[in-house]
Amino acid sequence: MVDTAERALVQTQLEDLRGACSSGFGTLPGEEVVSYYPPEMERHAHLFGLAGTNIDGTQWSVGDADVRFPLHSICKVFTYGLALEDNGRDETMRRVGVEPSGDPFNSITFDEVNHRPFNPMINAGALVAANLVRGGDRDERVARLLDRYRTYAGNPDLQVDQDILAAQLVSNDRNLGISYLMRSLGMLDGDIEDNLFVYLSACSITVTAAELSVMGATLAHGGRNPLTGDRALAREYTRSIISVMTMCGMYDAAGEWTHDVGIPAKSGVSGGIMAAIPAYFGLGVYSPGLDRHGNSVRGVAVCRELSARFGLHVFADPSESQFGRVAQPELT
Ligand code: GLN
């Protein structure tokens, strides 16, 4: 169990980081807001929430960690998880790869050699993952996804925000284009509108940064929610998901992210970032201003600093950091 001193140290550091990353943008390359999604979310520019959940159940939260926002691309992680469970590794791999594309999330590019989208963290691959989720009709597929998402978050009240879904369904030309192309190439089956409904419903599920940190902790905990003890995903698939997050989770900045920050993570254009450090903890961040890749500007900044102070980079020696890895549960 995390002791009181460790808990207080992390809380103080999170508060310090939130303050440090709230101002001073534009001073480092890439630290500038270039857009908000949707643009009217600029009115939420001031929001900045940060939360952590240790796999032993200890939680931290700072700032606007209880404000709800849609998952958007963060949903791709959990939808891929259910696709893996429903179809197994080999069939899922046949339909969607695990290679970083280096292209923006909504690019119209495919792995021509293997006849599939590059990975499930870009829209093309996420649409195939949604296609792989089983169910009698689109409502049943959404209900199955929602049920899993609730288990990851430990909140039985998670919902699809119908206004956000409706807005996405009417401004969806690019995803429609990608879908029709994939169907013509034999990469996608069935009704395209239904599949988009499933994918966009998952994008429209709203969470808080605090819940996002629990979802990350569930992945870090081998697929079992550390607060409720409920299983959200078969253990054997967590490794697949976390690997793909590491290589492809931060859009076309994934390489730089893994190089500099080194934490498996997934971002969404609503300004959320979820991170999962295996056998350690989950992190949830919310701040709506986006950089040119579509990643939260403050979210990236805070994760970079957190990684440096606490030695979180998965490929680095934690002893090089200021504090090292505090509050890391012992593996039994
Ligand atoms: N709902 C958005 C879309 O598909 C999600 C995109 C994102 O977060 N990058 O287009």
mmCIF file of N, CA and C in Angstrom, residues 93-169:
data_model
loop_
_atom_site.group_PDB
_atom_site.id
_atom_site.type_symbol
_atom_site.label_atom_id
_atom_site.label_comp_id
_atom_site.label_asym_id
_atom_site.label_seq_id
_atom_site.Cartn_x
_atom_site.Cartn_y
_atom_site.Cartn_z
ATOM 1 N N MET A 93 -5.801 -9.717 -35.977
ATOM 2 C CA MET A 93 -4.563 -9.301 -36.666
ATOM 3 C C MET A 93 -4.709 -9.403 -38.182
ATOM 4 N N ARG A 94 -5.491 -10.360 -38.636
ATOM 5 C CA ARG A 94 -5.710 -10.488 -40.083
ATOM 6 C C ARG A 94 -6.452 -9.256 -40.621
ATOM 7 N N ARG A 95 -7.304 -8.687 -39.769
ATOM 8 C CA ARG A 95 -8.143 -7.572 -40.233
ATOM 9 C C ARG A 95 -7.544 -6.193 -39.958
ATOM 10 N N VAL A 96 -6.730 -6.081 -38.898
ATOM 11 C CA VAL A 96 -6.117 -4.780 -38.580
ATOM 12 C C VAL A 96 -4.730 -5.006 -37.981
ATOM 13 N N GLY A 97 -3.729 -4.268 -38.523
ATOM 14 C CA GLY A 97 -2.342 -4.501 -38.127
ATOM 15 C C GLY A 97 -1.962 -3.812 -36.820
ATOM 16 N N VAL A 98 -0.681 -3.853 -36.513
ATOM 17 C CA VAL A 98 -0.170 -3.194 -35.299
ATOM 18 C C VAL A 98 1.058 -2.343 -35.652
ATOM 19 N N GLU A 99 1.081 -1.837 -36.887
ATOM 20 C CA GLU A 99 2.229 -1.033 -37.326
ATOM 21 C C GLU A 99 1.911 0.451 -37.252
ATOM 22 N N PRO A 100 2.813 1.260 -36.674
ATOM 23 C CA PRO A 100 2.602 2.712 -36.690
ATOM 24 C C PRO A 100 2.522 3.194 -38.141
ATOM 25 N N SER A 101 1.604 4.120 -38.407
ATOM 26 C CA SER A 101 1.493 4.595 -39.792
ATOM 27 C C SER A 101 2.293 5.872 -39.993
ATOM 28 N N GLY A 102 2.494 6.635 -38.931
ATOM 29 C CA GLY A 102 3.184 7.916 -39.073
ATOM 30 C C GLY A 102 2.324 8.964 -39.751
ATOM 31 N N ASP A 103 1.077 8.606 -40.059
ATOM 32 C CA ASP A 103 0.172 9.549 -40.721
ATOM 33 C C ASP A 103 -0.847 10.062 -39.708
ATOM 34 N N PRO A 104 -1.508 11.199 -40.037
ATOM 35 C CA PRO A 104 -2.545 11.699 -39.135
ATOM 36 C C PRO A 104 -3.659 10.673 -38.919
ATOM 37 N N PHE A 105 -4.404 10.841 -37.823
ATOM 38 C CA PHE A 105 -5.391 9.832 -37.413
ATOM 39 C C PHE A 105 -6.466 9.566 -38.453
ATOM 40 N N ASN A 106 -6.784 10.608 -39.268
ATOM 41 C CA ASN A 106 -7.884 10.410 -40.214
ATOM 42 C C ASN A 106 -7.382 10.219 -41.648
ATOM 43 N N SER A 107 -6.133 9.782 -41.786
ATOM 44 C CA SER A 107 -5.570 9.655 -43.128
ATOM 45 C C SER A 107 -6.194 8.466 -43.870
ATOM 46 N N ILE A 108 -6.182 8.589 -45.184
ATOM 47 C CA ILE A 108 -6.799 7.556 -46.019
ATOM 48 C C ILE A 108 -5.669 6.712 -46.614
ATOM 49 N N THR A 109 -4.999 5.998 -45.719
ATOM 50 C CA THR A 109 -3.900 5.133 -46.155
ATOM 51 C C THR A 109 -4.112 3.752 -45.543
ATOM 52 N N PHE A 110 -3.684 2.740 -46.260
ATOM 53 C CA PHE A 110 -3.863 1.368 -45.788
ATOM 54 C C PHE A 110 -2.579 0.586 -46.001
ATOM 55 N N ASP A 111 -2.451 -0.488 -45.255
ATOM 56 C CA ASP A 111 -1.334 -1.413 -45.458
ATOM 57 C C ASP A 111 -1.699 -2.296 -46.657
ATOM 58 N N GLU A 112 -1.212 -1.870 -47.819
ATOM 59 C CA GLU A 112 -1.622 -2.523 -49.077
ATOM 60 C C GLU A 112 -1.124 -3.962 -49.146
ATOM 61 N N VAL A 113 0.066 -4.187 -48.578
ATOM 62 C CA VAL A 113 0.645 -5.530 -48.671
ATOM 63 C C VAL A 113 -0.224 -6.530 -47.914
ATOM 64 N N ASN A 114 -0.627 -6.138 -46.691
ATOM 65 C CA ASN A 114 -1.402 -7.061 -45.866
ATOM 66 C C ASN A 114 -2.907 -6.835 -45.967
ATOM 67 N N HIS A 115 -3.275 -5.850 -46.780
ATOM 68 C CA HIS A 115 -4.682 -5.650 -47.073
ATOM 69 C C HIS A 115 -5.493 -5.379 -45.799
ATOM 70 N N ARG A 116 -5.042 -4.383 -45.035
ATOM 71 C CA ARG A 116 -5.734 -4.031 -43.785
ATOM 72 C C ARG A 116 -5.261 -2.633 -43.371
ATOM 73 N N PRO A 117 -6.005 -1.964 -42.487
ATOM 74 C CA PRO A 117 -5.501 -0.701 -41.946
ATOM 75 C C PRO A 117 -4.230 -0.954 -41.132
ATOM 76 N N PHE A 118 -3.408 0.079 -40.995
ATOM 77 C CA PHE A 118 -2.123 -0.114 -40.305
ATOM 78 C C PHE A 118 -2.273 -0.517 -38.834
ATOM 79 N N ASN A 119 -3.170 0.154 -38.131
ATOM 80 C CA ASN A 119 -3.313 -0.143 -36.692
ATOM 81 C C ASN A 119 -4.674 0.342 -36.194
ATOM 82 N N PRO A 120 -5.098 -0.130 -35.024
ATOM 83 C CA PRO A 120 -6.458 0.210 -34.563
ATOM 84 C C PRO A 120 -6.566 1.578 -33.882
ATOM 85 N N MET A 121 -5.485 2.350 -33.851
ATOM 86 C CA MET A 121 -5.523 3.648 -33.181
ATOM 87 C C MET A 121 -5.756 4.796 -34.168
ATOM 88 N N ILE A 122 -5.729 4.489 -35.467
ATOM 89 C CA ILE A 122 -6.131 5.489 -36.464
ATOM 90 C C ILE A 122 -7.568 5.157 -36.883
ATOM 91 N N ASN A 123 -8.254 6.145 -37.471
ATOM 92 C CA ASN A 123 -9.682 5.940 -37.728
ATOM 93 C C ASN A 123 -9.963 4.695 -38.557
ATOM 94 N N ALA A 124 -9.183 4.474 -39.633
ATOM 95 C CA ALA A 124 -9.447 3.314 -40.489
ATOM 96 C C ALA A 124 -9.418 2.022 -39.670
ATOM 97 N N GLY A 125 -8.413 1.889 -38.828
ATOM 98 C CA GLY A 125 -8.282 0.677 -38.013
ATOM 99 C C GLY A 125 -9.348 0.596 -36.937
ATOM 100 N N ALA A 126 -9.731 1.744 -36.394
ATOM 101 C CA ALA A 126 -10.774 1.761 -35.357
ATOM 102 C C ALA A 126 -12.123 1.388 -35.963
ATOM 103 N N LEU A 127 -12.334 1.779 -37.214
ATOM 104 C CA LEU A 127 -13.590 1.404 -37.876
ATOM 105 C C LEU A 127 -13.640 -0.104 -38.106
ATOM 106 N N VAL A 128 -12.502 -0.704 -38.421
ATOM 107 C CA VAL A 128 -12.464 -2.167 -38.565
ATOM 108 C C VAL A 128 -12.653 -2.833 -37.194
ATOM 109 N N ALA A 129 -12.039 -2.269 -36.166
ATOM 110 C CA ALA A 129 -12.215 -2.838 -34.817
ATOM 111 C C ALA A 129 -13.693 -2.792 -34.416
ATOM 112 N N ALA A 130 -14.366 -1.672 -34.716
ATOM 113 C CA ALA A 130 -15.810 -1.573 -34.413
ATOM 114 C C ALA A 130 -16.572 -2.639 -35.187
ATOM 115 N N ASN A 131 -16.141 -2.856 -36.424
ATOM 116 C CA ASN A 131 -16.743 -3.866 -37.288
ATOM 117 C C ASN A 131 -16.617 -5.273 -36.689
ATOM 118 N N LEU A 132 -15.549 -5.462 -35.928
ATOM 119 C CA LEU A 132 -15.280 -6.781 -35.346
ATOM 120 C C LEU A 132 -16.037 -7.031 -34.037
ATOM 121 N N VAL A 133 -16.633 -5.976 -33.487
ATOM 122 C CA VAL A 133 -17.387 -6.154 -32.228
ATOM 123 C C VAL A 133 -18.713 -6.836 -32.549
ATOM 124 N N ARG A 134 -18.959 -7.922 -31.876
ATOM 125 C CA ARG A 134 -20.142 -8.731 -32.202
ATOM 126 C C ARG A 134 -21.421 -8.163 -31.581
ATOM 127 N N GLY A 135 -22.557 -8.584 -32.154
ATOM 128 C CA GLY A 135 -23.865 -8.154 -31.648
ATOM 129 C C GLY A 135 -24.895 -8.336 -32.735
ATOM 130 N N GLY A 136 -26.147 -8.559 -32.337
ATOM 131 C CA GLY A 136 -27.211 -8.810 -33.300
ATOM 132 C C GLY A 136 -27.490 -7.595 -34.173
ATOM 133 N N ASP A 137 -27.425 -6.410 -33.582
ATOM 134 C CA ASP A 137 -27.626 -5.181 -34.353
ATOM 135 C C ASP A 137 -26.742 -4.096 -33.755
ATOM 136 N N ARG A 138 -26.823 -2.880 -34.334
ATOM 137 C CA ARG A 138 -25.887 -1.837 -33.892
ATOM 138 C C ARG A 138 -26.111 -1.456 -32.425
ATOM 139 N N ASP A 139 -27.376 -1.495 -31.990
ATOM 140 C CA ASP A 139 -27.649 -1.137 -30.588
ATOM 141 C C ASP A 139 -27.027 -2.147 -29.629
ATOM 142 N N GLU A 140 -27.082 -3.409 -30.013
ATOM 143 C CA GLU A 140 -26.479 -4.424 -29.137
ATOM 144 C C GLU A 140 -24.950 -4.266 -29.104
ATOM 145 N N ARG A 141 -24.372 -3.926 -30.246
ATOM 146 C CA ARG A 141 -22.910 -3.729 -30.257
ATOM 147 C C ARG A 141 -22.521 -2.540 -29.374
ATOM 148 N N VAL A 142 -23.303 -1.452 -29.463
ATOM 149 C CA VAL A 142 -23.010 -0.290 -28.605
ATOM 150 C C VAL A 142 -23.209 -0.673 -27.131
ATOM 151 N N ALA A 143 -24.273 -1.420 -26.850
ATOM 152 C CA ALA A 143 -24.552 -1.807 -25.455
ATOM 153 C C ALA A 143 -23.417 -2.675 -24.903
ATOM 154 N N ARG A 144 -22.885 -3.546 -25.723
ATOM 155 C CA ARG A 144 -21.773 -4.405 -25.254
ATOM 156 C C ARG A 144 -20.528 -3.556 -24.975
ATOM 157 N N LEU A 145 -20.283 -2.593 -25.874
ATOM 158 C CA LEU A 145 -19.124 -1.714 -25.656
ATOM 159 C C LEU A 145 -19.313 -0.896 -24.373
ATOM 160 N N LEU A 146 -20.499 -0.299 -24.246
ATOM 161 C CA LEU A 146 -20.762 0.562 -23.088
ATOM 162 C C LEU A 146 -20.595 -0.220 -21.788
ATOM 163 N N ASP A 147 -21.059 -1.457 -21.815
ATOM 164 C CA ASP A 147 -20.938 -2.296 -20.633
ATOM 165 C C ASP A 147 -19.460 -2.488 -20.245
ATOM 166 N N ARG A 148 -18.620 -2.716 -21.249
ATOM 167 C CA ARG A 148 -17.178 -2.872 -20.968
ATOM 168 C C ARG A 148 -16.576 -1.570 -20.456
ATOM 169 N N TYR A 149 -16.922 -0.473 -21.118
ATOM 170 C CA TYR A 149 -16.351 0.815 -20.730
ATOM 171 C C TYR A 149 -16.697 1.114 -19.266
ATOM 172 N N ARG A 150 -17.929 0.762 -18.889
ATOM 173 C CA ARG A 150 -18.357 0.990 -17.500
ATOM 174 C C ARG A 150 -17.509 0.170 -16.543
ATOM 175 N N THR A 151 -17.188 -1.035 -16.961
ATOM 176 C CA THR A 151 -16.363 -1.885 -16.086
ATOM 177 C C THR A 151 -14.950 -1.321 -15.975
ATOM 178 N N TYR A 152 -14.384 -0.871 -17.089
ATOM 179 C CA TYR A 152 -13.050 -0.253 -17.034
ATOM 180 C C TYR A 152 -13.054 0.925 -16.051
ATOM 181 N N ALA A 153 -14.103 1.760 -16.137
ATOM 182 C CA ALA A 153 -14.139 2.990 -15.336
ATOM 183 C C ALA A 153 -14.656 2.749 -13.926
ATOM 184 N N GLY A 154 -15.330 1.615 -13.722
ATOM 185 C CA GLY A 154 -15.949 1.383 -12.416
ATOM 186 C C GLY A 154 -17.128 2.317 -12.191
ATOM 187 N N ASN A 155 -17.771 2.733 -13.277
ATOM 188 C CA ASN A 155 -18.932 3.612 -13.157
ATOM 189 C C ASN A 155 -20.072 3.054 -14.011
ATOM 190 N N PRO A 156 -21.093 2.454 -13.347
ATOM 191 C CA PRO A 156 -22.200 1.850 -14.098
ATOM 192 C C PRO A 156 -23.074 2.878 -14.804
ATOM 193 N N ASP A 157 -22.812 4.166 -14.566
ATOM 194 C CA ASP A 157 -23.648 5.216 -15.170
ATOM 195 C C ASP A 157 -23.018 5.866 -16.401
ATOM 196 N N LEU A 158 -21.877 5.383 -16.860
ATOM 197 C CA LEU A 158 -21.310 5.984 -18.082
ATOM 198 C C LEU A 158 -22.346 5.927 -19.195
ATOM 199 N N GLN A 159 -22.400 6.988 -20.010
ATOM 200 C CA GLN A 159 -23.409 7.065 -21.073
ATOM 201 C C GLN A 159 -22.795 7.571 -22.369
ATOM 202 N N VAL A 160 -23.477 7.246 -23.468
ATOM 203 C CA VAL A 160 -23.190 7.888 -24.751
ATOM 204 C C VAL A 160 -23.904 9.243 -24.702
ATOM 205 N N ASP A 161 -23.178 10.330 -24.934
ATOM 206 C CA ASP A 161 -23.813 11.654 -24.985
ATOM 207 C C ASP A 161 -24.492 11.794 -26.350
ATOM 208 N N GLN A 162 -25.828 11.802 -26.345
ATOM 209 C CA GLN A 162 -26.576 11.745 -27.612
ATOM 210 C C GLN A 162 -26.389 13.017 -28.446
ATOM 211 N N ASP A 163 -26.187 14.167 -27.790
ATOM 212 C CA ASP A 163 -25.981 15.404 -28.564
ATOM 213 C C ASP A 163 -24.638 15.346 -29.294
ATOM 214 N N ILE A 164 -23.635 14.837 -28.598
ATOM 215 C CA ILE A 164 -22.309 14.732 -29.221
ATOM 216 C C ILE A 164 -22.358 13.721 -30.360
ATOM 217 N N LEU A 165 -23.059 12.619 -30.141
ATOM 218 C CA LEU A 165 -23.192 11.616 -31.200
ATOM 219 C C LEU A 165 -23.898 12.219 -32.416
ATOM 220 N N ALA A 166 -24.996 12.932 -32.180
ATOM 221 C CA ALA A 166 -25.752 13.514 -33.305
ATOM 222 C C ALA A 166 -24.867 14.479 -34.083
ATOM 223 N N ALA A 167 -24.090 15.295 -33.364
ATOM 224 C CA ALA A 167 -23.219 16.264 -34.043
ATOM 225 C C ALA A 167 -22.166 15.537 -34.879
ATOM 226 N N GLN A 168 -21.656 14.440 -34.347
ATOM 227 C CA GLN A 168 -20.630 13.708 -35.104
ATOM 228 C C GLN A 168 -21.211 13.014 -36.329
ATOM 229 N N LEU A 169 -22.445 12.534 -36.180
ATOM 230 C CA LEU A 169 -23.056 11.809 -37.306
ATOM 231 C C LEU A 169 -23.329 12.723 -38.502
#
